[in-house]
CSV table of C-alpha atoms in Angstrom, one decimal:
chain,number,residue,atom,x,y,z
A,1,MET,CA,-26.4,7.7,-9.8
A,2,TRP,CA,-24.6,7.8,-13.1
A,3,ALA,CA,-23.6,11.4,-12.5
A,4,GLN,CA,-21.9,10.3,-9.2
A,5,LEU,CA,-20.2,7.4,-10.9
A,6,SER,CA,-19.0,9.7,-13.8
A,7,ALA,CA,-17.4,12.0,-11.3
A,8,PHE,CA,-15.9,9.0,-9.5
A,9,PHE,CA,-14.3,7.9,-12.8
A,10,HIS,CA,-12.6,11.3,-13.3
A,11,VAL,CA,-11.5,11.9,-9.8
A,12,ILE,CA,-10.3,8.5,-8.6
A,13,ARG,CA,-7.1,7.9,-10.5
A,14,SER,CA,-4.7,7.0,-7.7
A,15,ALA,CA,-5.0,3.6,-6.1
A,16,ARG,CA,-6.7,3.2,-2.7
A,17,HIS,CA,-4.0,1.8,-0.4
A,18,ASP,CA,-5.1,2.9,3.0
A,19,LEU,CA,-5.7,-0.5,4.7
A,20,ALA,CA,-3.3,-1.2,7.5
A,21,ASP,CA,-0.1,-2.6,6.0
A,22,ILE,CA,-1.3,-1.6,2.5
A,23,LEU,CA,0.2,1.1,0.4
A,24,ILE,CA,-0.9,4.6,1.4
A,25,PRO,CA,-2.9,6.7,-1.1
A,26,CYS,CA,-0.6,8.8,-3.3
A,27,PRO,CA,-1.9,11.0,-6.1
A,28,GLN,CA,-0.7,10.2,-9.6
A,29,VAL,CA,1.5,12.9,-11.1
A,30,LEU,CA,2.8,13.7,-14.5
A,31,LEU,CA,5.9,11.9,-15.8
A,32,ASP,CA,8.2,14.8,-15.5
A,33,LEU,CA,7.2,15.3,-11.9
A,34,LYS,CA,7.8,11.6,-11.2
A,35,MET,CA,11.3,12.0,-12.7
A,36,ILE,CA,12.0,15.0,-10.5
A,37,ARG,CA,10.8,13.2,-7.5
A,38,ARG,CA,12.9,10.1,-8.3
A,39,PHE,CA,16.0,12.3,-8.6
A,40,PHE,CA,15.2,13.9,-5.3
A,41,LEU,CA,14.7,10.6,-3.5
A,42,ILE,CA,18.0,9.3,-4.9
A,43,ALA,CA,19.8,12.4,-3.7
A,44,LEU,CA,18.3,12.0,-0.3
A,45,ALA,CA,19.4,8.4,-0.2
A,46,LEU,CA,23.0,9.4,-1.0
A,47,LEU,CA,23.1,12.0,1.7
A,48,GLY,CA,20.8,10.4,4.2
A,49,ALA,CA,23.1,8.3,6.3
A,50,SER,CA,24.5,11.4,8.0
A,51,TRP,CA,20.9,12.6,8.8
A,52,VAL,CA,20.2,9.8,11.2
A,53,ASP,CA,22.3,11.1,14.1
A,54,ALA,CA,23.2,9.4,17.4
A,55,SER,CA,20.6,11.4,19.4
A,56,MET,CA,17.8,10.0,17.2
A,57,THR,CA,19.2,6.5,17.6
A,58,ASP,CA,19.4,6.9,21.4
A,59,SER,CA,15.9,8.3,21.6
A,60,LEU,CA,14.5,5.5,19.6
A,61,ARG,CA,16.3,2.8,21.6
A,62,ALA,CA,14.9,4.4,24.8
A,63,GLU,CA,11.4,4.4,23.3
A,64,LEU,CA,11.7,0.7,22.4
A,65,SER,CA,13.2,-0.3,25.7
A,66,GLY,CA,10.9,-2.7,27.6
A,67,MET,CA,8.5,-3.2,24.8
A,68,PRO,CA,7.7,-6.8,23.6
A,69,ASP,CA,9.1,-7.5,20.1
A,70,SER,CA,5.7,-7.5,18.5
A,71,ALA,CA,5.0,-4.0,19.8
A,72,GLN,CA,8.4,-2.9,18.6
A,73,VAL,CA,7.8,-4.1,15.1
A,74,LYS,CA,4.3,-2.4,15.0
A,75,LEU,CA,5.8,0.9,16.3
A,76,LEU,CA,8.7,0.9,13.9
A,77,VAL,CA,6.6,0.1,10.8
A,78,GLY,CA,4.1,2.7,11.9
A,79,LYS,CA,6.8,5.3,12.3
A,80,SER,CA,8.2,4.4,8.9
A,81,SER,CA,4.8,4.6,7.3
A,82,ALA,CA,4.2,8.0,8.8
A,83,VAL,CA,7.2,9.6,7.1
A,84,MET,CA,7.7,7.4,4.0
A,85,TYR,CA,6.7,10.2,1.7
A,86,SER,CA,8.0,13.2,3.5
A,87,ASP,CA,11.3,11.7,4.8
A,88,PRO,CA,12.2,8.5,3.0
A,89,VAL,CA,15.7,8.3,4.6
A,90,THR,CA,14.2,8.2,8.1
A,91,ALA,CA,11.5,5.8,6.9
A,92,LYS,CA,14.3,3.4,5.7
A,93,TYR,CA,16.1,3.8,9.0
A,94,TYR,CA,13.0,2.7,11.0
A,95,LEU,CA,12.7,-0.2,8.5
A,96,LYS,CA,16.3,-1.2,9.2
A,97,VAL,CA,15.6,-1.3,13.0
A,98,ALA,CA,12.4,-3.2,12.4
A,99,PHE,CA,14.3,-5.9,10.5
A,100,GLU,CA,16.8,-6.1,13.4
A,101,VAL,CA,13.9,-7.1,15.6
A,102,ALA,CA,11.9,-9.2,13.1
A,103,GLU,CA,15.0,-11.3,12.0
A,104,LYS,CA,15.4,-12.8,15.4
A,105,PRO,CA,14.6,-16.6,15.2
A,106,GLU,CA,11.8,-16.3,17.7
A,107,ASN,CA,10.1,-13.5,15.7
A,108,LYS,CA,9.3,-15.4,12.5
A,109,ALA,CA,5.6,-14.4,12.7
A,110,PHE,CA,6.6,-10.6,12.5
A,111,TYR,CA,8.9,-10.9,9.6
A,112,PRO,CA,6.3,-10.9,6.8
A,113,LYS,CA,4.9,-7.5,8.0
A,114,VAL,CA,8.4,-5.9,7.7
A,115,VAL,CA,9.0,-7.5,4.3
A,116,ASN,CA,5.6,-6.1,3.2
A,117,HIS,CA,6.6,-2.7,4.3
A,118,ARG,CA,9.9,-2.9,2.6
A,119,GLY,CA,7.9,-3.5,-0.6
A,120,THR,CA,6.0,-0.3,0.0
A,121,LEU,CA,9.2,1.8,0.3
A,122,ALA,CA,10.4,0.2,-2.9
A,123,TRP,CA,7.1,1.1,-4.6
A,124,ILE,CA,7.5,4.7,-3.5
A,125,ASP,CA,11.0,4.7,-5.0
A,126,GLY,CA,9.5,3.5,-8.2
A,127,ASP,CA,11.4,0.2,-8.0
A,128,TYR,CA,8.4,-1.9,-9.0
A,129,LYS,CA,10.3,-5.1,-9.5
A,130,ALA,CA,11.7,-5.0,-6.0
A,131,ALA,CA,8.3,-4.0,-4.6
A,132,LEU,CA,6.6,-7.0,-6.4
A,133,ALA,CA,9.3,-9.4,-5.1
A,134,ASP,CA,8.8,-8.2,-1.5
A,135,TYR,CA,5.0,-8.4,-1.7
A,136,GLN,CA,5.1,-11.8,-3.2
A,137,LEU,CA,7.4,-13.0,-0.5
A,138,ALA,CA,5.2,-11.4,2.2
A,139,GLU,CA,2.2,-13.1,0.8
A,140,LYS,CA,4.0,-16.5,0.8
A,141,LEU,CA,5.2,-16.0,4.4
A,142,PHE,CA,1.8,-14.8,5.6
A,143,GLN,CA,0.2,-18.0,4.1
A,144,GLU,CA,2.9,-20.2,5.6
A,145,SER,CA,2.4,-18.7,9.1
A,146,GLY,CA,-1.4,-19.1,8.9
A,147,ASN,CA,-2.2,-15.4,8.5
A,148,PRO,CA,-4.8,-15.2,5.7
A,149,LEU,CA,-5.5,-11.5,6.5
A,150,GLY,CA,-1.9,-10.5,5.9
A,151,ALA,CA,-1.8,-12.6,2.7
A,152,ALA,CA,-5.0,-10.8,1.5
A,153,LYS,CA,-3.4,-7.4,2.1
A,154,ALA,CA,-0.3,-8.4,0.3
A,155,GLN,CA,-2.4,-9.6,-2.6
A,156,ASN,CA,-3.9,-6.2,-2.9
A,157,ASN,CA,-0.5,-4.7,-3.0
A,158,ILE,CA,0.7,-7.2,-5.6
A,159,GLY,CA,-2.3,-6.1,-7.8
A,160,LEU,CA,-1.4,-2.4,-7.4
A,161,VAL,CA,2.2,-3.0,-8.5
A,162,TYR,CA,1.1,-5.1,-11.4
A,163,ARG,CA,-1.1,-2.2,-12.5
A,164,ASP,CA,1.8,0.2,-12.3
A,165,MET,CA,3.8,-2.2,-14.4
A,166,SER,CA,0.9,-2.4,-17.0
A,167,TYR,CA,0.2,-6.1,-16.3
A,168,TYR,CA,-3.5,-5.5,-16.1
A,169,ASP,CA,-4.7,-9.1,-16.2
A,170,LEU,CA,-2.3,-10.1,-13.4
A,171,SER,CA,-3.4,-7.0,-11.5
A,172,MET,CA,-7.0,-8.0,-11.7
A,173,GLU,CA,-6.3,-11.5,-10.7
A,174,ALA,CA,-4.5,-10.4,-7.5
A,175,LEU,CA,-7.0,-7.8,-6.6
A,176,LEU,CA,-10.0,-10.1,-7.1
A,177,LYS,CA,-8.3,-12.7,-4.9
A,178,SER,CA,-7.8,-10.1,-2.2
A,179,ALA,CA,-11.5,-9.0,-2.5
A,180,ALA,CA,-12.7,-12.6,-2.2
A,181,TYR,CA,-11.1,-12.9,1.3
A,182,PHE,CA,-12.7,-9.7,2.5
A,183,GLU,CA,-16.1,-10.6,1.0
A,184,ILE,CA,-16.0,-13.8,3.1
A,185,ASN,CA,-15.0,-11.9,6.2
A,186,LYS,CA,-17.5,-9.0,5.6
A,187,ASP,CA,-15.0,-6.1,5.8
A,188,PRO,CA,-16.7,-3.1,4.2
A,189,TYR,CA,-13.7,-0.7,4.5
A,190,ALA,CA,-11.3,-3.2,2.9
A,191,LEU,CA,-13.8,-3.9,0.2
A,192,ALA,CA,-14.4,-0.2,-0.5
A,193,THR,CA,-10.6,0.2,-0.9
A,194,ILE,CA,-10.1,-2.8,-3.1
A,195,TYR,CA,-13.1,-2.3,-5.3
A,196,THR,CA,-11.7,1.2,-6.0
A,197,ASN,CA,-8.4,-0.3,-7.0
A,198,ILE,CA,-10.2,-2.8,-9.3
A,199,GLY,CA,-12.2,0.1,-10.8
A,200,ASN,CA,-9.0,2.0,-11.4
A,201,VAL,CA,-7.6,-1.0,-13.4
A,202,CYS,CA,-10.8,-1.3,-15.4
A,203,ASN,CA,-10.8,2.4,-16.1
A,204,THR,CA,-7.2,2.3,-17.3
A,205,THR,CA,-8.1,-0.5,-19.8
A,206,HIS,CA,-11.2,1.5,-20.9
A,207,ASP,CA,-13.6,-1.3,-19.8
A,208,LEU,CA,-16.4,1.1,-18.9
A,209,VAL,CA,-18.9,-1.6,-18.0
A,210,GLN,CA,-16.6,-3.1,-15.4
A,211,THR,CA,-15.4,0.3,-14.3
A,212,GLU,CA,-19.0,1.3,-13.5
A,213,LYS,CA,-19.6,-2.0,-11.7
A,214,TYR,CA,-16.6,-1.8,-9.4
A,215,TYR,CA,-16.7,1.9,-8.7
A,216,GLY,CA,-20.4,1.4,-7.9
A,217,ARG,CA,-19.6,-1.3,-5.4
A,218,ALA,CA,-17.0,1.0,-3.8
A,219,LEU,CA,-19.5,3.9,-3.7
A,220,THR,CA,-22.0,1.7,-1.9
A,221,TYR,CA,-19.4,0.8,0.8
A,222,PHE,CA,-18.2,4.4,1.1
A,223,THR,CA,-21.8,5.5,1.6
A,224,GLU,CA,-22.4,2.8,4.2
A,225,LEU,CA,-19.3,3.7,6.1
A,226,GLN,CA,-19.9,7.5,5.7
A,227,ASP,CA,-16.3,7.6,4.6
A,228,THR,CA,-15.8,11.3,4.0
A,229,ASN,CA,-12.6,10.8,2.0
A,230,GLY,CA,-14.2,8.4,-0.4
A,231,LEU,CA,-17.4,10.4,-0.7
A,232,SER,CA,-15.5,13.6,-1.3
A,233,MET,CA,-13.7,12.0,-4.2
A,234,ILE,CA,-17.1,11.2,-5.7
A,235,HIS,CA,-18.6,14.6,-5.2
A,236,ASN,CA,-15.6,16.8,-6.1
């Protein structure tokens, strides 16, 4: 068991973000690679407006035609999520269209989902302050609209951004709050993800006892779920 956990500590360095509407897993990279990536994303942003041509717009409008607004928002956020690492310009275009739908007065319930996703795109850009602001707003709006599941997902994201900003106590507070919701609602996949995130924070702060505790919980859920991705991270 300890050998498995030891491997887990060394392999799992990036946060688990793969709940729906939660940040997607992205391996951590060295600082110089982050700087190169940041430069590349800025360059894309400067050039990107011309990349979204009229044919794409027409095609998307045709695809959305006849869909209820809720389905449109789900589709657009899904499309944005699918390309947010490989093509951030297109991801932001889909986000823009999603906001056009979600900002309608009658679509108040959909708006937090789009705000949450905007936070994810900001996180990818390395703009942690903007990401944190969006996740906090999304959590507030989810709570106000009676959507505790959405709020719990946003709390996980808040915890991840705080970790990236080195505010580890605040990160733990947000992640534990998120975990509490999923414990009550018996969601093993969510718990495997969030306990991995908590273990990452503990590992970063060199709290080996808590690292073992939370990675162990994650390991239990990954095993129960036969999650090949989670288990492969342990055994690699």
